[in-house]
CSV table of C-alpha atoms in Angstrom, one decimal:
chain,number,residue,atom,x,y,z
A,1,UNK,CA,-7.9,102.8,83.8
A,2,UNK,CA,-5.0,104.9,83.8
A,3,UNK,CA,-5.1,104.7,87.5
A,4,UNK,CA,-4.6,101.0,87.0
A,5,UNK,CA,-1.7,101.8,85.1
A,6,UNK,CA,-3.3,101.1,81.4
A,7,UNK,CA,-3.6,102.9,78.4
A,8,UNK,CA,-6.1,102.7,76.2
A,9,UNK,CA,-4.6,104.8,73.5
A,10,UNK,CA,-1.8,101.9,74.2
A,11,UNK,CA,-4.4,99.6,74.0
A,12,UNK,CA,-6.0,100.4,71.3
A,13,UNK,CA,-2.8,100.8,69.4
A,14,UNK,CA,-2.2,97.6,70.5
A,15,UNK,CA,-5.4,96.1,69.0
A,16,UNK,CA,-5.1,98.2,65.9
A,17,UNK,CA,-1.5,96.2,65.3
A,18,UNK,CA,-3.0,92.7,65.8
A,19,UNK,CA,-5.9,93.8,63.7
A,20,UNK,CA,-3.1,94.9,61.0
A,21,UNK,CA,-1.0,91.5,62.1
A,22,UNK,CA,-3.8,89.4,61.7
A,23,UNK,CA,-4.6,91.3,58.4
A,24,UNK,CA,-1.4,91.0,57.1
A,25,UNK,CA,-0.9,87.0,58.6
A,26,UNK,CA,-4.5,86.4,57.2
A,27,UNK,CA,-3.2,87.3,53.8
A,28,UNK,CA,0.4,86.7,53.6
A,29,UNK,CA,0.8,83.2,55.7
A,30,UNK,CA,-2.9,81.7,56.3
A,31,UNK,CA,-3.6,81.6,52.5
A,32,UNK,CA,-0.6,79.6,51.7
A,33,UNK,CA,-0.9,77.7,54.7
A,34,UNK,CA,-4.2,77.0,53.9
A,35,UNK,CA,-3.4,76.1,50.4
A,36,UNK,CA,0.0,74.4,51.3
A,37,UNK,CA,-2.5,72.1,53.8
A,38,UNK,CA,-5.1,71.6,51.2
A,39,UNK,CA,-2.8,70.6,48.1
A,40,UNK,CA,-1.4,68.0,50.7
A,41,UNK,CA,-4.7,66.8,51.6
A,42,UNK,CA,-5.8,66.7,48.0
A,43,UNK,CA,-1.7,64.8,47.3
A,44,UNK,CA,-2.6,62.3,50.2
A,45,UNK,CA,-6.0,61.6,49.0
A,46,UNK,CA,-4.5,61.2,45.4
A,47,UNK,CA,-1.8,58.8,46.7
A,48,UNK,CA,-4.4,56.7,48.6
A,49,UNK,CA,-6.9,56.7,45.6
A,50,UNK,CA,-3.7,55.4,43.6
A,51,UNK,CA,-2.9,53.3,46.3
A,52,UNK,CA,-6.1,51.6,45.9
A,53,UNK,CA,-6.1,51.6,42.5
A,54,UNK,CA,-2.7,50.1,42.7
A,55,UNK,CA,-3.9,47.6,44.9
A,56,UNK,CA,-7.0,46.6,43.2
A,57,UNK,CA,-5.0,46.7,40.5
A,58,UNK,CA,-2.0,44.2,42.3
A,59,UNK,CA,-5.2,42.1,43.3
A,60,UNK,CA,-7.1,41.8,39.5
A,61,UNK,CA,-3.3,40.8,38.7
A,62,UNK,CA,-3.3,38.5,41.1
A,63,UNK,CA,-6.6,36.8,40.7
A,64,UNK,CA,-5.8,37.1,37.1
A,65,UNK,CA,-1.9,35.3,37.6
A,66,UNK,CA,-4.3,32.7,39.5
A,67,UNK,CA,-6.8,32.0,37.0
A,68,UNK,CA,-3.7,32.0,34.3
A,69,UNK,CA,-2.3,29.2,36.6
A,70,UNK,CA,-5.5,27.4,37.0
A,71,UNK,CA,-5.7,27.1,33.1
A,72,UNK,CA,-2.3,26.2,32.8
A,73,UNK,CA,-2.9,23.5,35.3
A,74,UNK,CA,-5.7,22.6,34.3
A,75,UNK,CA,-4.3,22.6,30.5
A,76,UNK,CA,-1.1,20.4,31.9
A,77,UNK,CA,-3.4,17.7,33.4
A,78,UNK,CA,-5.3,17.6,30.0
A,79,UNK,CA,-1.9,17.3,28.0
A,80,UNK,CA,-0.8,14.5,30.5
A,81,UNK,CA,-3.7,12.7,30.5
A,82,UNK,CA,-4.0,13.1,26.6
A,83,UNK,CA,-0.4,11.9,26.6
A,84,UNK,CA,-0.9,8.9,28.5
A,85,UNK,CA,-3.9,8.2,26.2
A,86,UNK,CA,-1.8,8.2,23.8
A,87,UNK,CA,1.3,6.8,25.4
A,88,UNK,CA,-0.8,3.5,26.1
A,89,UNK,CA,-2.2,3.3,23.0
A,90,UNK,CA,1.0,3.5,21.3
A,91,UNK,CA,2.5,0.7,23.9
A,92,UNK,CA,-0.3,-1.1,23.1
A,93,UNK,CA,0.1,-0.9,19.4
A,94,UNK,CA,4.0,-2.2,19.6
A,95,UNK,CA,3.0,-4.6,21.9
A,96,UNK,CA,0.3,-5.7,19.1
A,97,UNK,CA,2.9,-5.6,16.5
A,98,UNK,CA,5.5,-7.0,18.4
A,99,UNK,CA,3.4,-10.4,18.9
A,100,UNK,CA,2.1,-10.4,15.2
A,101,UNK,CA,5.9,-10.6,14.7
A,102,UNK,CA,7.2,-13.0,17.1
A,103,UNK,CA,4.2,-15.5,15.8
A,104,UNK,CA,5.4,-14.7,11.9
A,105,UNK,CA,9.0,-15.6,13.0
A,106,UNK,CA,7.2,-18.3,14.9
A,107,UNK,CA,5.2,-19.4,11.7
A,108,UNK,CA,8.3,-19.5,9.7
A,109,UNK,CA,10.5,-21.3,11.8
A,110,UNK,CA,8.2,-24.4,11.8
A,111,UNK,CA,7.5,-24.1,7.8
A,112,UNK,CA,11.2,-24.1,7.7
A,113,UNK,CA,11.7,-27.0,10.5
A,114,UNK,CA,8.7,-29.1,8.5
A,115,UNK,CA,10.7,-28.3,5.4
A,116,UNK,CA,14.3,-29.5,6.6
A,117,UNK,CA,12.5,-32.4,8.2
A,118,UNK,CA,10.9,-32.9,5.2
A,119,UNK,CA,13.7,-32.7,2.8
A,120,UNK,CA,15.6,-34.6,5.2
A,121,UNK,CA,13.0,-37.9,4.9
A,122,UNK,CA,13.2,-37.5,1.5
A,123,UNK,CA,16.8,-37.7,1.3
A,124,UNK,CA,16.6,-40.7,4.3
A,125,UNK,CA,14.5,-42.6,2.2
A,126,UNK,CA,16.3,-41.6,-1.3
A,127,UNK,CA,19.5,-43.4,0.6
A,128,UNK,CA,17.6,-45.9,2.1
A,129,UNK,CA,16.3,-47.0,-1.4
A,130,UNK,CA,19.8,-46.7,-2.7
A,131,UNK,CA,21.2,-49.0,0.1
A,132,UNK,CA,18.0,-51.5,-0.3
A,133,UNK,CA,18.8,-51.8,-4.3
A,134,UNK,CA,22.6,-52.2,-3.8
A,135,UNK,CA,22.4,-54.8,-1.6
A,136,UNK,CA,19.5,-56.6,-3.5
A,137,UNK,CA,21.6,-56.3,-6.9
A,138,UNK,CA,24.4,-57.6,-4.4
A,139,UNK,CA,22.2,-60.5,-3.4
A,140,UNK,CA,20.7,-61.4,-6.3
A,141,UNK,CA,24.3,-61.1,-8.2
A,142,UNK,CA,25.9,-63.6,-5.6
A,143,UNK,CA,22.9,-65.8,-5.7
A,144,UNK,CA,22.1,-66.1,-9.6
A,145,UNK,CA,24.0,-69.3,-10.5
A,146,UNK,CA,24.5,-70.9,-14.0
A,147,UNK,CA,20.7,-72.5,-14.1
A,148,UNK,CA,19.2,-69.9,-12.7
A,149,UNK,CA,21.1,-67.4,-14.9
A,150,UNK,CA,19.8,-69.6,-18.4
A,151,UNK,CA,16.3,-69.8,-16.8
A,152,UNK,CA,16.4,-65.7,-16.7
A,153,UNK,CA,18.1,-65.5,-20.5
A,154,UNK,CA,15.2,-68.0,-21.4
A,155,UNK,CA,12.9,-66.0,-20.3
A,156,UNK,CA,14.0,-63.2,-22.1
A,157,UNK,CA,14.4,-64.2,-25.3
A,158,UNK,CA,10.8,-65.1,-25.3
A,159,UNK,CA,10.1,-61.6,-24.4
A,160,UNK,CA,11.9,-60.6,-27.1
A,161,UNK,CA,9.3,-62.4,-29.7
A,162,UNK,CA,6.5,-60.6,-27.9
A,163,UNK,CA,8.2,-57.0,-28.4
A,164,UNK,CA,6.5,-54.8,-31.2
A,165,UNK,CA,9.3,-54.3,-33.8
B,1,UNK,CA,20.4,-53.3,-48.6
B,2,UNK,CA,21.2,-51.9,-45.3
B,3,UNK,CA,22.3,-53.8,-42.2
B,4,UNK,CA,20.1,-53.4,-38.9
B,5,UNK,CA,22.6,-53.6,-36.1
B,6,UNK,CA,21.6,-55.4,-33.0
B,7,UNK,CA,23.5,-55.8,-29.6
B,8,UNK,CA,23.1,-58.2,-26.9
B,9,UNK,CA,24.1,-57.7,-23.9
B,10,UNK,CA,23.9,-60.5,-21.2
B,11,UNK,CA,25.3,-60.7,-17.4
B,12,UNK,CA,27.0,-63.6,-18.6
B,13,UNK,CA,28.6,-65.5,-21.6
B,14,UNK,CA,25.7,-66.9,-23.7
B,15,UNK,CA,26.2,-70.6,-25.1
B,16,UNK,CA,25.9,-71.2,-28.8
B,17,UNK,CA,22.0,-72.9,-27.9
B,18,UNK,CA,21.3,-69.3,-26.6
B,19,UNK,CA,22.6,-67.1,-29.2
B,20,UNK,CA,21.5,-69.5,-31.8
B,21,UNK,CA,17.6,-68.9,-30.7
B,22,UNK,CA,18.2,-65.3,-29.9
B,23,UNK,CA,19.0,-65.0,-33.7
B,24,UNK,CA,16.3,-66.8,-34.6
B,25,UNK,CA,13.3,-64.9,-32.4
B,26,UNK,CA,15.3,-61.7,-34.0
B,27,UNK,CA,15.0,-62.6,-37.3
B,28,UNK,CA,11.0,-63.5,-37.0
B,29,UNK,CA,10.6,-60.5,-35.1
B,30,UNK,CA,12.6,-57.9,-37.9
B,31,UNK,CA,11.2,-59.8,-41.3
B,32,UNK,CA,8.8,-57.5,-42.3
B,33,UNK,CA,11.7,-55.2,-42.2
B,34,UNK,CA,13.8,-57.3,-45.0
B,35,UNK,CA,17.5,-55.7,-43.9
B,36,UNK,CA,20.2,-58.1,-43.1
B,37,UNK,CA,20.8,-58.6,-39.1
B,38,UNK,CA,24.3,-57.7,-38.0
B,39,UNK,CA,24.6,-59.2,-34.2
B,40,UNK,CA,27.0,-58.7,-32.0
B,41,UNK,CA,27.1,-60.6,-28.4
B,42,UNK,CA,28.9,-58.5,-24.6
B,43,UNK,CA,28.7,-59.5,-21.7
B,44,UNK,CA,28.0,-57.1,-19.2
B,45,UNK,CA,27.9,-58.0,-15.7
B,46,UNK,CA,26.2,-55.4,-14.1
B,47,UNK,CA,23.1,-56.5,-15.2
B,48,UNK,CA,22.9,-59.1,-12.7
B,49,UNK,CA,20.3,-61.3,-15.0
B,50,UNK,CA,18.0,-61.5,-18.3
B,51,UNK,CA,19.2,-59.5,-21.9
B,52,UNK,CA,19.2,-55.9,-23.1
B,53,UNK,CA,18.6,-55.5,-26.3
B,54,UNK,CA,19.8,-52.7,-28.9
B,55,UNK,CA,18.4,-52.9,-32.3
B,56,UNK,CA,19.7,-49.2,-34.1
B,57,UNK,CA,18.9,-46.5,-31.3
B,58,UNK,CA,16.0,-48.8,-29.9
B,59,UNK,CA,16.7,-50.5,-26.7
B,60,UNK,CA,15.0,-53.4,-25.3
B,61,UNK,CA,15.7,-53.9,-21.3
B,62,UNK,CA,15.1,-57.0,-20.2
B,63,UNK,CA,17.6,-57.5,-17.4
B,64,UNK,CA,17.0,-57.8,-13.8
B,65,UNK,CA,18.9,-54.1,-13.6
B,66,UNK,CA,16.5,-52.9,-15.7
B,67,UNK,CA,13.5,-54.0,-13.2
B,68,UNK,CA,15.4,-53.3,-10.3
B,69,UNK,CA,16.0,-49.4,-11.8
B,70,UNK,CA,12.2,-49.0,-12.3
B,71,UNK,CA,11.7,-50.3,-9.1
B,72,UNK,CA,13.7,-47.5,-7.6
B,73,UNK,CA,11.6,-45.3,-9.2
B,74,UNK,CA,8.8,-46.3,-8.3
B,75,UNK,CA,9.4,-46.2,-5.1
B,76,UNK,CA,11.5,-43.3,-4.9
């Protein structure tokens, strides 16, 4: 060996000083390598498990925002249809009333046209009566003459015998 | 003893004949009443024909405006 140009002392020194290195690496930078590498493992496994939980929470959120929607759609079809219901049955109503109206204005305009026709005959014939007894009493003025005139005095004065005193 | 008062109205003058009778049928008609008749004749020309007849607040229509005014209402 030493022929060869190596020492074992050298050698062995030298494997006595990686023993020591190795010692001193094992314990000095392995551990917290180690550690360092494990607490980042353990961080990334963490942040994924929060990920997931994040995610499944971002999805129960979402299904949940959906279902929300669904009711409120559903809910807004329900209040339209309830409103057209009731939209129709109201239009219906003031169509009803407006009718029941139009025939009372209706009825009353022909009591009131029978009534003006009415009143208006009666005060036609009221003036026809007038005009019929003027012009008799007109007639029978112009035609009475002296005989006939004594004939009606005549008859009169026998009346008067037959009137209760 | 009181008076009744009577008046005649006639659509035209009355002769003396007339009046003279009309007196007369008054008098038969009012004797039970035994009052003295005060007459008094008008003429009144409106009622085209015939006598009317006040005796007091009693009146006695004979005239041919009298028929003629129930006529009208009757019909009226």
């Amino acid at each position: 060996m030493e022929k060869l140009g190596i020492e074992v002392s050298l050698i062995a020194f030298q494997i006595v000083n990686f023993g020591i290195l190795m010692f001193v690496l094992k314990k000095v930078l392995y551990k917290p390598v180690v550690n360092a590498l494990k607490a980042r493992e353990e961080n990334l496994a963490l942040a994924e498990k929060r990920e997931n939980e994040a995610k499944e929470k971002l999805e129960g959120a979402d299904a949940k925002a959906k279902k929300i929607l669904n009711e409120a759609e559903q809910e807004k079809r329900s209040i339209l249809d309830n409103a057209g219901k009731v939209a129709l049955a109201k239009e219906k109503e003031l169509i009803e009333k407006a009718e029941n109206r139009a025939k009372e204005i209706v009825r009353k305009a022909n009591e009131e046209v029978q009534r003006q026709l009415k009143a208006s005959e009666k005060v036609a014939e009221k003036r026809a009566v007038e005009i019929a007894m003027a012009l008799t009493k007109k007639v029978l003025t112009d035609a009475l003459n002296g005989k006939a005139q004594k004939d009606l005095v005549d008859s009169a004065v026998k009346k008067i015998a037959k009137v209760k005193a | 003893m009181n008076k009744i008062k009577v008046k005649i109205y006639s659509a035209v003058e009355l002769d003396t004949e007339q009046k003279s009778l009309i007196e007369k049928k008054l008098a038969d008609l009012l004797k039970g009443k035994k009052k003295e008749l005060s007459i008094k004749f008008s003429v009144e020309a409106d009622l085209i024909g015939g006598l009317l007849v006040e005796i007091d607040e009693k009146v006695i229509d004979l005239s041919i405006k009298g028929e003629l005014d129930k006529l009208e209402r009757l019909i009226s």
